Amino acid sequence: ACERETMADSEEEENTLTMTLNNEDHTLGAVIVDVLNKSPSVLFAGYTIPHPSERQVKLCVQTDGKITPKQALVKASEQLSNMCSSTDKLFRSKVEEFENKMQE
């Protein structure tokens, strides 16, 4: 896994967090917003791409106050990471299963 610094700036007011993620696009924006919106503590999560030629995502998260927007984002990121790991494991097991069948 490669780690990189993507957060350019952030602004937090009470239960709302707005941040800019550099070097990202709809791939991350759409999936993290989907995971965030499944949380009962998240009132709103959305993103925009300011300009199609720039790899930048503006992310906004608003919570009900039971958790902070940063906590919601960390939780959603962990859930997304777990989903990716599960998908990877399933994919690899199916590839191995296929390869074993092809050798028969």
PDB file of N, CA and C in Angstrom:
ATOM      1  N   ALA A   1       0.848  -1.185   0.000  1.00  0.00           N
ATOM      2  CA  ALA A   1       0.000   0.000   0.000  1.00  0.00           C
ATOM      3  C   ALA A   1       0.887   1.240   0.000  1.00  0.00           C
ATOM      4  N   CYS A   2       0.517   2.180  -0.836  1.00  0.00           N
ATOM      5  CA  CYS A   2       1.313   3.398  -0.869  1.00  0.00           C
ATOM      6  C   CYS A   2       0.566   4.495  -0.120  1.00  0.00           C
ATOM      7  N   GLU A   3       1.293   5.181   0.715  1.00  0.00           N
ATOM      8  CA  GLU A   3       0.699   6.266   1.480  1.00  0.00           C
ATOM      9  C   GLU A   3       1.180   7.575   0.894  1.00  0.00           C
ATOM     10  N   ARG A   4       0.267   8.551   0.839  1.00  0.00           N
ATOM     11  CA  ARG A   4       0.639   9.851   0.320  1.00  0.00           C
ATOM     12  C   ARG A   4      -0.163  10.918   1.022  1.00  0.00           C
ATOM     13  N   GLU A   5       0.380  12.086   1.039  1.00  0.00           N
ATOM     14  CA  GLU A   5      -0.298  13.221   1.651  1.00  0.00           C
ATOM     15  C   GLU A   5      -1.228  13.818   0.611  1.00  0.00           C
ATOM     16  N   THR A   6      -2.525  13.759   0.866  1.00  0.00           N
ATOM     17  CA  THR A   6      -3.469  14.273  -0.119  1.00  0.00           C
ATOM     18  C   THR A   6      -4.250  15.473   0.385  1.00  0.00           C
ATOM     19  N   MET A   7      -4.309  15.666   1.689  1.00  0.00           N
ATOM     20  CA  MET A   7      -5.125  16.756   2.213  1.00  0.00           C
ATOM     21  C   MET A   7      -4.385  18.083   2.053  1.00  0.00           C
ATOM     22  N   ALA A   8      -5.028  19.012   1.343  1.00  0.00           N
ATOM     23  CA  ALA A   8      -4.409  20.307   1.108  1.00  0.00           C
ATOM     24  C   ALA A   8      -4.805  21.305   2.177  1.00  0.00           C
ATOM     25  N   ASP A   9      -6.077  21.366   2.486  1.00  0.00           N
ATOM     26  CA  ASP A   9      -6.544  22.281   3.515  1.00  0.00           C
ATOM     27  C   ASP A   9      -7.840  21.750   4.092  1.00  0.00           C
ATOM     28  N   SER A  10      -8.187  22.253   5.253  1.00  0.00           N
ATOM     29  CA  SER A  10      -9.455  21.852   5.857  1.00  0.00           C
ATOM     30  C   SER A  10      -9.974  22.990   6.716  1.00  0.00           C
ATOM     31  N   GLU A  11     -11.280  22.953   6.886  1.00  0.00           N
ATOM     32  CA  GLU A  11     -11.950  23.963   7.698  1.00  0.00           C
ATOM     33  C   GLU A  11     -13.051  23.251   8.464  1.00  0.00           C
ATOM     34  N   GLU A  12     -13.084  23.453   9.783  1.00  0.00           N
ATOM     35  CA  GLU A  12     -14.076  22.767  10.599  1.00  0.00           C
ATOM     36  C   GLU A  12     -14.826  23.784  11.445  1.00  0.00           C
ATOM     37  N   GLU A  13     -16.134  23.702  11.367  1.00  0.00           N
ATOM     38  CA  GLU A  13     -17.020  24.538  12.185  1.00  0.00           C
ATOM     39  C   GLU A  13     -18.030  23.618  12.846  1.00  0.00           C
ATOM     40  N   GLU A  14     -18.079  23.651  14.148  1.00  0.00           N
ATOM     41  CA  GLU A  14     -18.993  22.811  14.927  1.00  0.00           C
ATOM     42  C   GLU A  14     -19.029  21.395  14.376  1.00  0.00           C
ATOM     43  N   ASN A  15     -20.088  21.043  13.676  1.00  0.00           N
ATOM     44  CA  ASN A  15     -20.256  19.672  13.197  1.00  0.00           C
ATOM     45  C   ASN A  15     -20.069  19.539  11.697  1.00  0.00           C
ATOM     46  N   THR A  16     -19.356  20.476  11.086  1.00  0.00           N
ATOM     47  CA  THR A  16     -19.134  20.440   9.649  1.00  0.00           C
ATOM     48  C   THR A  16     -17.645  20.555   9.337  1.00  0.00           C
ATOM     49  N   LEU A  17     -17.180  19.685   8.455  1.00  0.00           N
ATOM     50  CA  LEU A  17     -15.794  19.692   8.012  1.00  0.00           C
ATOM     51  C   LEU A  17     -15.786  19.814   6.495  1.00  0.00           C
ATOM     52  N   THR A  18     -15.000  20.755   6.006  1.00  0.00           N
ATOM     53  CA  THR A  18     -14.790  20.902   4.566  1.00  0.00           C
ATOM     54  C   THR A  18     -13.301  20.778   4.321  1.00  0.00           C
ATOM     55  N   MET A  19     -12.916  19.934   3.373  1.00  0.00           N
ATOM     56  CA  MET A  19     -11.496  19.745   3.098  1.00  0.00           C
ATOM     57  C   MET A  19     -11.254  19.558   1.611  1.00  0.00           C
ATOM     58  N   THR A  20     -10.035  19.823   1.229  1.00  0.00           N
ATOM     59  CA  THR A  20      -9.595  19.621  -0.149  1.00  0.00           C
ATOM     60  C   THR A  20      -8.617  18.465  -0.175  1.00  0.00           C
ATOM     61  N   LEU A  21      -8.859  17.524  -1.051  1.00  0.00           N
ATOM     62  CA  LEU A  21      -7.970  16.379  -1.231  1.00  0.00           C
ATOM     63  C   LEU A  21      -7.299  16.516  -2.596  1.00  0.00           C
ATOM     64  N   ASN A  22      -5.986  16.657  -2.600  1.00  0.00           N
ATOM     65  CA  ASN A  22      -5.244  16.759  -3.851  1.00  0.00           C
ATOM     66  C   ASN A  22      -4.913  15.383  -4.391  1.00  0.00           C
ATOM     67  N   ASN A  23      -4.690  15.321  -5.683  1.00  0.00           N
ATOM     68  CA  ASN A  23      -4.321  14.082  -6.378  1.00  0.00           C
ATOM     69  C   ASN A  23      -5.376  13.000  -6.225  1.00  0.00           C
ATOM     70  N   GLU A  24      -6.621  13.414  -6.141  1.00  0.00           N
ATOM     71  CA  GLU A  24      -7.738  12.470  -6.059  1.00  0.00           C
ATOM     72  C   GLU A  24      -8.808  12.890  -7.058  1.00  0.00           C
ATOM     73  N   ASP A  25      -9.764  11.983  -7.318  1.00  0.00           N
ATOM     74  CA  ASP A  25     -10.820  12.273  -8.271  1.00  0.00           C
ATOM     75  C   ASP A  25     -12.113  11.584  -7.839  1.00  0.00           C
ATOM     76  N   HIS A  26     -13.005  11.353  -8.781  1.00  0.00           N
ATOM     77  CA  HIS A  26     -14.298  10.740  -8.468  1.00  0.00           C
ATOM     78  C   HIS A  26     -14.148   9.350  -7.839  1.00  0.00           C
ATOM     79  N   THR A  27     -13.061   8.659  -8.148  1.00  0.00           N
ATOM     80  CA  THR A  27     -12.875   7.308  -7.617  1.00  0.00           C
ATOM     81  C   THR A  27     -12.945   7.304  -6.097  1.00  0.00           C
ATOM     82  N   LEU A  28     -12.197   8.185  -5.464  1.00  0.00           N
ATOM     83  CA  LEU A  28     -12.234   8.266  -4.000  1.00  0.00           C
ATOM     84  C   LEU A  28     -13.445   9.067  -3.525  1.00  0.00           C
ATOM     85  N   GLY A  29     -13.732  10.176  -4.189  1.00  0.00           N
ATOM     86  CA  GLY A  29     -14.825  11.039  -3.758  1.00  0.00           C
ATOM     87  C   GLY A  29     -16.148  10.312  -3.633  1.00  0.00           C
ATOM     88  N   ALA A  30     -16.521   9.579  -4.676  1.00  0.00           N
ATOM     89  CA  ALA A  30     -17.818   8.899  -4.688  1.00  0.00           C
ATOM     90  C   ALA A  30     -17.909   7.802  -3.629  1.00  0.00           C
ATOM     91  N   VAL A  31     -16.846   7.010  -3.497  1.00  0.00           N
ATOM     92  CA  VAL A  31     -16.918   5.869  -2.584  1.00  0.00           C
ATOM     93  C   VAL A  31     -16.865   6.318  -1.119  1.00  0.00           C
ATOM     94  N   ILE A  32     -16.051   7.316  -0.807  1.00  0.00           N
ATOM     95  CA  ILE A  32     -15.987   7.754   0.598  1.00  0.00           C
ATOM     96  C   ILE A  32     -17.284   8.437   1.003  1.00  0.00           C
ATOM     97  N   VAL A  33     -17.897   9.175   0.090  1.00  0.00           N
ATOM     98  CA  VAL A  33     -19.184   9.808   0.381  1.00  0.00           C
ATOM     99  C   VAL A  33     -20.264   8.745   0.572  1.00  0.00           C
ATOM    100  N   ASP A  34     -20.225   7.697  -0.238  1.00  0.00           N
ATOM    101  CA  ASP A  34     -21.203   6.614  -0.092  1.00  0.00           C
ATOM    102  C   ASP A  34     -21.091   5.950   1.277  1.00  0.00           C
ATOM    103  N   VAL A  35     -19.867   5.667   1.702  1.00  0.00           N
ATOM    104  CA  VAL A  35     -19.660   5.039   3.018  1.00  0.00           C
ATOM    105  C   VAL A  35     -20.072   6.006   4.130  1.00  0.00           C
ATOM    106  N   LEU A  36     -19.690   7.272   4.010  1.00  0.00           N
ATOM    107  CA  LEU A  36     -20.067   8.272   5.022  1.00  0.00           C
ATOM    108  C   LEU A  36     -21.579   8.381   5.159  1.00  0.00           C
ATOM    109  N   ASN A  37     -22.290   8.415   4.041  1.00  0.00           N
ATOM    110  CA  ASN A  37     -23.746   8.589   4.081  1.00  0.00           C
ATOM    111  C   ASN A  37     -24.484   7.393   4.672  1.00  0.00           C
ATOM    112  N   LYS A  38     -23.816   6.271   4.832  1.00  0.00           N
ATOM    113  CA  LYS A  38     -24.431   5.105   5.470  1.00  0.00           C
ATOM    114  C   LYS A  38     -24.351   5.168   6.997  1.00  0.00           C
ATOM    115  N   SER A  39     -23.579   6.115   7.507  1.00  0.00           N
ATOM    116  CA  SER A  39     -23.448   6.273   8.956  1.00  0.00           C
ATOM    117  C   SER A  39     -24.644   7.029   9.509  1.00  0.00           C
ATOM    118  N   PRO A  40     -25.267   6.523  10.574  1.00  0.00           N
ATOM    119  CA  PRO A  40     -26.417   7.225  11.153  1.00  0.00           C
ATOM    120  C   PRO A  40     -26.068   8.584  11.749  1.00  0.00           C
ATOM    121  N   SER A  41     -24.807   8.797  12.082  1.00  0.00           N
ATOM    122  CA  SER A  41     -24.391  10.077  12.666  1.00  0.00           C
ATOM    123  C   SER A  41     -24.076  11.146  11.618  1.00  0.00           C
ATOM    124  N   VAL A  42     -23.993  10.740  10.366  1.00  0.00           N
ATOM    125  CA  VAL A  42     -23.682  11.693   9.296  1.00  0.00           C
ATOM    126  C   VAL A  42     -24.985  12.230   8.715  1.00  0.00           C
ATOM    127  N   LEU A  43     -25.145  13.540   8.806  1.00  0.00           N
ATOM    128  CA  LEU A  43     -26.325  14.188   8.246  1.00  0.00           C
ATOM    129  C   LEU A  43     -26.150  14.477   6.760  1.00  0.00           C
ATOM    130  N   PHE A  44     -24.926  14.795   6.371  1.00  0.00           N
ATOM    131  CA  PHE A  44     -24.633  15.115   4.979  1.00  0.00           C
ATOM    132  C   PHE A  44     -23.180  14.796   4.678  1.00  0.00           C
ATOM    133  N   ALA A  45     -22.956  14.218   3.529  1.00  0.00           N
ATOM    134  CA  ALA A  45     -21.607  14.038   2.996  1.00  0.00           C
ATOM    135  C   ALA A  45     -21.707  14.213   1.494  1.00  0.00           C
ATOM    136  N   GLY A  46     -20.842  15.038   0.958  1.00  0.00           N
ATOM    137  CA  GLY A  46     -20.841  15.266  -0.471  1.00  0.00           C
ATOM    138  C   GLY A  46     -19.480  15.753  -0.924  1.00  0.00           C
ATOM    139  N   TYR A  47     -19.289  15.745  -2.226  1.00  0.00           N
ATOM    140  CA  TYR A  47     -18.019  16.212  -2.770  1.00  0.00           C
ATOM    141  C   TYR A  47     -18.253  16.892  -4.110  1.00  0.00           C
ATOM    142  N   THR A  48     -17.306  17.715  -4.481  1.00  0.00           N
ATOM    143  CA  THR A  48     -17.299  18.323  -5.807  1.00  0.00           C
ATOM    144  C   THR A  48     -15.894  18.227  -6.372  1.00  0.00           C
ATOM    145  N   ILE A  49     -15.831  18.281  -7.670  1.00  0.00           N
ATOM    146  CA  ILE A  49     -14.566  18.386  -8.388  1.00  0.00           C
ATOM    147  C   ILE A  49     -14.574  19.799  -8.967  1.00  0.00           C
ATOM    148  N   PRO A  50     -13.763  20.708  -8.411  1.00  0.00           N
ATOM    149  CA  PRO A  50     -13.823  22.106  -8.837  1.00  0.00           C
ATOM    150  C   PRO A  50     -13.610  22.319 -10.333  1.00  0.00           C
ATOM    151  N   HIS A  51     -12.690  21.579 -10.939  1.00  0.00           N
ATOM    152  CA  HIS A  51     -12.435  21.710 -12.369  1.00  0.00           C
ATOM    153  C   HIS A  51     -11.966  20.366 -12.904  1.00  0.00           C
ATOM    154  N   PRO A  52     -12.505  19.922 -14.043  1.00  0.00           N
ATOM    155  CA  PRO A  52     -12.167  18.584 -14.547  1.00  0.00           C
ATOM    156  C   PRO A  52     -10.686  18.371 -14.869  1.00  0.00           C
ATOM    157  N   SER A  53      -9.952  19.434 -15.115  1.00  0.00           N
ATOM    158  CA  SER A  53      -8.535  19.259 -15.453  1.00  0.00           C
ATOM    159  C   SER A  53      -7.645  19.194 -14.221  1.00  0.00           C
ATOM    160  N   GLU A  54      -8.213  19.412 -13.040  1.00  0.00           N
ATOM    161  CA  GLU A  54      -7.435  19.352 -11.808  1.00  0.00           C
ATOM    162  C   GLU A  54      -7.829  18.123 -11.001  1.00  0.00           C
ATOM    163  N   ARG A  55      -6.849  17.411 -10.514  1.00  0.00           N
ATOM    164  CA  ARG A  55      -7.120  16.240  -9.666  1.00  0.00           C
ATOM    165  C   ARG A  55      -7.274  16.729  -8.231  1.00  0.00           C
ATOM    166  N   GLN A  56      -8.492  17.182  -7.938  1.00  0.00           N
ATOM    167  CA  GLN A  56      -8.769  17.753  -6.625  1.00  0.00           C
ATOM    168  C   GLN A  56     -10.228  17.487  -6.261  1.00  0.00           C
ATOM    169  N   VAL A  57     -10.446  17.058  -5.034  1.00  0.00           N
ATOM    170  CA  VAL A  57     -11.780  16.772  -4.519  1.00  0.00           C
ATOM    171  C   VAL A  57     -12.041  17.690  -3.336  1.00  0.00           C
ATOM    172  N   LYS A  58     -13.172  18.368  -3.360  1.00  0.00           N
ATOM    173  CA  LYS A  58     -13.620  19.158  -2.210  1.00  0.00           C
ATOM    174  C   LYS A  58     -14.662  18.303  -1.499  1.00  0.00           C
ATOM    175  N   LEU A  59     -14.368  17.923  -0.264  1.00  0.00           N
ATOM    176  CA  LEU A  59     -15.216  17.017   0.508  1.00  0.00           C
ATOM    177  C   LEU A  59     -15.847  17.781   1.664  1.00  0.00           C
ATOM    178  N   CYS A  60     -17.133  17.550   1.883  1.00  0.00           N
ATOM    179  CA  CYS A  60     -17.848  18.185   2.998  1.00  0.00           C
ATOM    180  C   CYS A  60     -18.570  17.099   3.792  1.00  0.00           C
ATOM    181  N   VAL A  61     -18.407  17.142   5.115  1.00  0.00           N
ATOM    182  CA  VAL A  61     -19.050  16.165   6.009  1.00  0.00           C
ATOM    183  C   VAL A  61     -19.721  16.929   7.138  1.00  0.00           C
ATOM    184  N   GLN A  62     -20.990  16.623   7.379  1.00  0.00           N
ATOM    185  CA  GLN A  62     -21.722  17.228   8.498  1.00  0.00           C
ATOM    186  C   GLN A  62     -22.311  16.113   9.343  1.00  0.00           C
ATOM    187  N   THR A  63     -22.090  16.199  10.665  1.00  0.00           N
ATOM    188  CA  THR A  63     -22.596  15.164  11.570  1.00  0.00           C
ATOM    189  C   THR A  63     -23.622  15.740  12.540  1.00  0.00           C
ATOM    190  N   ASP A  64     -24.256  14.842  13.275  1.00  0.00           N
ATOM    191  CA  ASP A  64     -25.295  15.246  14.227  1.00  0.00           C
ATOM    192  C   ASP A  64     -24.724  15.664  15.586  1.00  0.00           C
ATOM    193  N   GLY A  65     -23.426  15.612  15.754  1.00  0.00           N
ATOM    194  CA  GLY A  65     -22.794  16.013  17.011  1.00  0.00           C
ATOM    195  C   GLY A  65     -22.438  14.854  17.918  1.00  0.00           C
ATOM    196  N   LYS A  66     -22.953  13.669  17.638  1.00  0.00           N
ATOM    197  CA  LYS A  66     -22.595  12.504  18.447  1.00  0.00           C
ATOM    198  C   LYS A  66     -21.134  12.115  18.206  1.00  0.00           C
ATOM    199  N   ILE A  67     -20.674  12.334  16.994  1.00  0.00           N
ATOM    200  CA  ILE A  67     -19.261  12.183  16.646  1.00  0.00           C
ATOM    201  C   ILE A  67     -18.865  13.403  15.818  1.00  0.00           C
ATOM    202  N   THR A  68     -17.585  13.685  15.780  1.00  0.00           N
ATOM    203  CA  THR A  68     -17.118  14.810  14.974  1.00  0.00           C
ATOM    204  C   THR A  68     -17.027  14.374  13.507  1.00  0.00           C
ATOM    205  N   PRO A  69     -17.018  15.329  12.597  1.00  0.00           N
ATOM    206  CA  PRO A  69     -16.831  14.967  11.188  1.00  0.00           C
ATOM    207  C   PRO A  69     -15.505  14.240  10.944  1.00  0.00           C
ATOM    208  N   LYS A  70     -14.449  14.624  11.664  1.00  0.00           N
ATOM    209  CA  LYS A  70     -13.174  13.929  11.510  1.00  0.00           C
ATOM    210  C   LYS A  70     -13.290  12.475  11.949  1.00  0.00           C
ATOM    211  N   GLN A  71     -14.005  12.244  13.069  1.00  0.00           N
ATOM    212  CA  GLN A  71     -14.204  10.867  13.531  1.00  0.00           C
ATOM    213  C   GLN A  71     -15.008  10.071  12.504  1.00  0.00           C
ATOM    214  N   ALA A  72     -16.012  10.697  11.917  1.00  0.00           N
ATOM    215  CA  ALA A  72     -16.822  10.029  10.896  1.00  0.00           C
ATOM    216  C   ALA A  72     -15.966   9.678   9.685  1.00  0.00           C
ATOM    217  N   LEU A  73     -15.079  10.588   9.292  1.00  0.00           N
ATOM    218  CA  LEU A  73     -14.215  10.349   8.144  1.00  0.00           C
ATOM    219  C   LEU A  73     -13.209   9.240   8.429  1.00  0.00           C
ATOM    220  N   VAL A  74     -12.652   9.220   9.630  1.00  0.00           N
ATOM    221  CA  VAL A  74     -11.719   8.151  10.001  1.00  0.00           C
ATOM    222  C   VAL A  74     -12.442   6.805   9.994  1.00  0.00           C
ATOM    223  N   LYS A  75     -13.630   6.760  10.566  1.00  0.00           N
ATOM    224  CA  LYS A  75     -14.412   5.516  10.611  1.00  0.00           C
ATOM    225  C   LYS A  75     -14.757   5.043   9.197  1.00  0.00           C
ATOM    226  N   ALA A  76     -15.176   5.964   8.348  1.00  0.00           N
ATOM    227  CA  ALA A  76     -15.521   5.606   6.968  1.00  0.00           C
ATOM    228  C   ALA A  76     -14.293   5.114   6.224  1.00  0.00           C
ATOM    229  N   SER A  77     -13.144   5.737   6.464  1.00  0.00           N
ATOM    230  CA  SER A  77     -11.904   5.310   5.820  1.00  0.00           C
ATOM    231  C   SER A  77     -11.516   3.903   6.256  1.00  0.00           C
ATOM    232  N   GLU A  78     -11.683   3.608   7.534  1.00  0.00           N
ATOM    233  CA  GLU A  78     -11.387   2.265   8.034  1.00  0.00           C
ATOM    234  C   GLU A  78     -12.339   1.242   7.428  1.00  0.00           C
ATOM    235  N   GLN A  79     -13.628   1.593   7.331  1.00  0.00           N
ATOM    236  CA  GLN A  79     -14.605   0.687   6.723  1.00  0.00           C
ATOM    237  C   GLN A  79     -14.264   0.437   5.253  1.00  0.00           C
ATOM    238  N   LEU A  80     -13.880   1.497   4.548  1.00  0.00           N
ATOM    239  CA  LEU A  80     -13.513   1.360   3.141  1.00  0.00           C
ATOM    240  C   LEU A  80     -12.274   0.486   2.985  1.00  0.00           C
ATOM    241  N   SER A  81     -11.309   0.658   3.861  1.00  0.00           N
ATOM    242  CA  SER A  81     -10.103  -0.166   3.820  1.00  0.00           C
ATOM    243  C   SER A  81     -10.450  -1.635   4.053  1.00  0.00           C
ATOM    244  N   ASN A  82     -11.339  -1.908   5.007  1.00  0.00           N
ATOM    245  CA  ASN A  82     -11.778  -3.285   5.265  1.00  0.00           C
ATOM    246  C   ASN A  82     -12.515  -3.869   4.073  1.00  0.00           C
ATOM    247  N   MET A  83     -13.353  -3.057   3.430  1.00  0.00           N
ATOM    248  CA  MET A  83     -14.076  -3.525   2.245  1.00  0.00           C
ATOM    249  C   MET A  83     -13.095  -3.879   1.124  1.00  0.00           C
ATOM    250  N   CYS A  84     -12.074  -3.058   0.943  1.00  0.00           N
ATOM    251  CA  CYS A  84     -11.068  -3.323  -0.093  1.00  0.00           C
ATOM    252  C   CYS A  84     -10.299  -4.603   0.219  1.00  0.00           C
ATOM    253  N   SER A  85      -9.942  -4.793   1.481  1.00  0.00           N
ATOM    254  CA  SER A  85      -9.222  -6.012   1.877  1.00  0.00           C
ATOM    255  C   SER A  85     -10.073  -7.251   1.640  1.00  0.00           C
ATOM    256  N   SER A  86     -11.345  -7.176   1.983  1.00  0.00           N
ATOM    257  CA  SER A  86     -12.251  -8.319   1.774  1.00  0.00           C
ATOM    258  C   SER A  86     -12.406  -8.623   0.292  1.00  0.00           C
ATOM    259  N   THR A  87     -12.533  -7.584  -0.509  1.00  0.00           N
ATOM    260  CA  THR A  87     -12.668  -7.764  -1.955  1.00  0.00           C
ATOM    261  C   THR A  87     -11.401  -8.386  -2.530  1.00  0.00           C
ATOM    262  N   ASP A  88     -10.250  -7.906  -2.080  1.00  0.00           N
ATOM    263  CA  ASP A  88      -8.978  -8.443  -2.549  1.00  0.00           C
ATOM    264  C   ASP A  88      -8.853  -9.923  -2.203  1.00  0.00           C
ATOM    265  N   LYS A  89      -9.188 -10.282  -0.965  1.00  0.00           N
ATOM    266  CA  LYS A  89      -9.103 -11.686  -0.543  1.00  0.00           C
ATOM    267  C   LYS A  89     -10.033 -12.568  -1.368  1.00  0.00           C
ATOM    268  N   LEU A  90     -11.260 -12.108  -1.590  1.00  0.00           N
ATOM    269  CA  LEU A  90     -12.218 -12.879  -2.373  1.00  0.00           C
ATOM    270  C   LEU A  90     -11.734 -13.037  -3.815  1.00  0.00           C
ATOM    271  N   PHE A  91     -11.247 -11.942  -4.396  1.00  0.00           N
ATOM    272  CA  PHE A  91     -10.743 -11.993  -5.765  1.00  0.00           C
ATOM    273  C   PHE A  91      -9.593 -12.986  -5.892  1.00  0.00           C
ATOM    274  N   ARG A  92      -8.637 -12.903  -4.964  1.00  0.00           N
ATOM    275  CA  ARG A  92      -7.482 -13.806  -5.029  1.00  0.00           C
ATOM    276  C   ARG A  92      -7.893 -15.269  -4.856  1.00  0.00           C
ATOM    277  N   SER A  93      -8.864 -15.521  -3.989  1.00  0.00           N
ATOM    278  CA  SER A  93      -9.305 -16.907  -3.804  1.00  0.00           C
ATOM    279  C   SER A  93     -10.017 -17.428  -5.053  1.00  0.00           C
ATOM    280  N   LYS A  94     -10.775 -16.572  -5.728  1.00  0.00           N
ATOM    281  CA  LYS A  94     -11.460 -16.983  -6.956  1.00  0.00           C
ATOM    282  C   LYS A  94     -10.472 -17.210  -8.102  1.00  0.00           C
ATOM    283  N   VAL A  95      -9.423 -16.381  -8.156  1.00  0.00           N
ATOM    284  CA  VAL A  95      -8.384 -16.588  -9.177  1.00  0.00           C
ATOM    285  C   VAL A  95      -7.691 -17.927  -8.931  1.00  0.00           C
ATOM    286  N   GLU A  96      -7.365 -18.208  -7.678  1.00  0.00           N
ATOM    287  CA  GLU A  96      -6.721 -19.483  -7.346  1.00  0.00           C
ATOM    288  C   GLU A  96      -7.637 -20.653  -7.681  1.00  0.00           C
ATOM    289  N   GLU A  97      -8.916 -20.517  -7.367  1.00  0.00           N
ATOM    290  CA  GLU A  97      -9.899 -21.562  -7.673  1.00  0.00           C
ATOM    291  C   GLU A  97      -9.957 -21.789  -9.180  1.00  0.00           C
ATOM    292  N   PHE A  98      -9.978 -20.727  -9.947  1.00  0.00           N
ATOM    293  CA  PHE A  98     -10.014 -20.832 -11.410  1.00  0.00           C
ATOM    294  C   PHE A  98      -8.754 -21.506 -11.936  1.00  0.00           C
ATOM    295  N   GLU A  99      -7.608 -21.087 -11.438  1.00  0.00           N
ATOM    296  CA  GLU A  99      -6.339 -21.669 -11.892  1.00  0.00           C
ATOM    297  C   GLU A  99      -6.277 -23.158 -11.584  1.00  0.00           C
ATOM    298  N   ASN A 100      -6.773 -23.550 -10.419  1.00  0.00           N
ATOM    299  CA  ASN A 100      -6.795 -24.978 -10.059  1.00  0.00           C
ATOM    300  C   ASN A 100      -7.701 -25.765 -10.996  1.00  0.00           C
ATOM    301  N   LYS A 101      -8.823 -25.202 -11.372  1.00  0.00           N
ATOM    302  CA  LYS A 101      -9.736 -25.875 -12.306  1.00  0.00           C
ATOM    303  C   LYS A 101      -9.105 -26.009 -13.694  1.00  0.00           C
ATOM    304  N   MET A 102      -8.348 -24.993 -14.083  1.00  0.00           N
ATOM    305  CA  MET A 102      -7.714 -25.004 -15.405  1.00  0.00           C
ATOM    306  C   MET A 102      -6.611 -26.056 -15.480  1.00  0.00           C
ATOM    307  N   GLN A 103      -6.018 -26.424 -14.330  1.00  0.00           N
ATOM    308  CA  GLN A 103      -4.951 -27.416 -14.310  1.00  0.00           C
ATOM    309  C   GLN A 103      -5.481 -28.836 -14.340  1.00  0.00           C
ATOM    310  N   GLU A 104      -6.769 -28.988 -14.084  1.00  0.00           N
ATOM    311  CA  GLU A 104      -7.363 -30.345 -14.040  1.00  0.00           C
ATOM    312  C   GLU A 104      -7.492 -30.926 -15.425  1.00  0.00           C
TER     313      GLU A 104
END
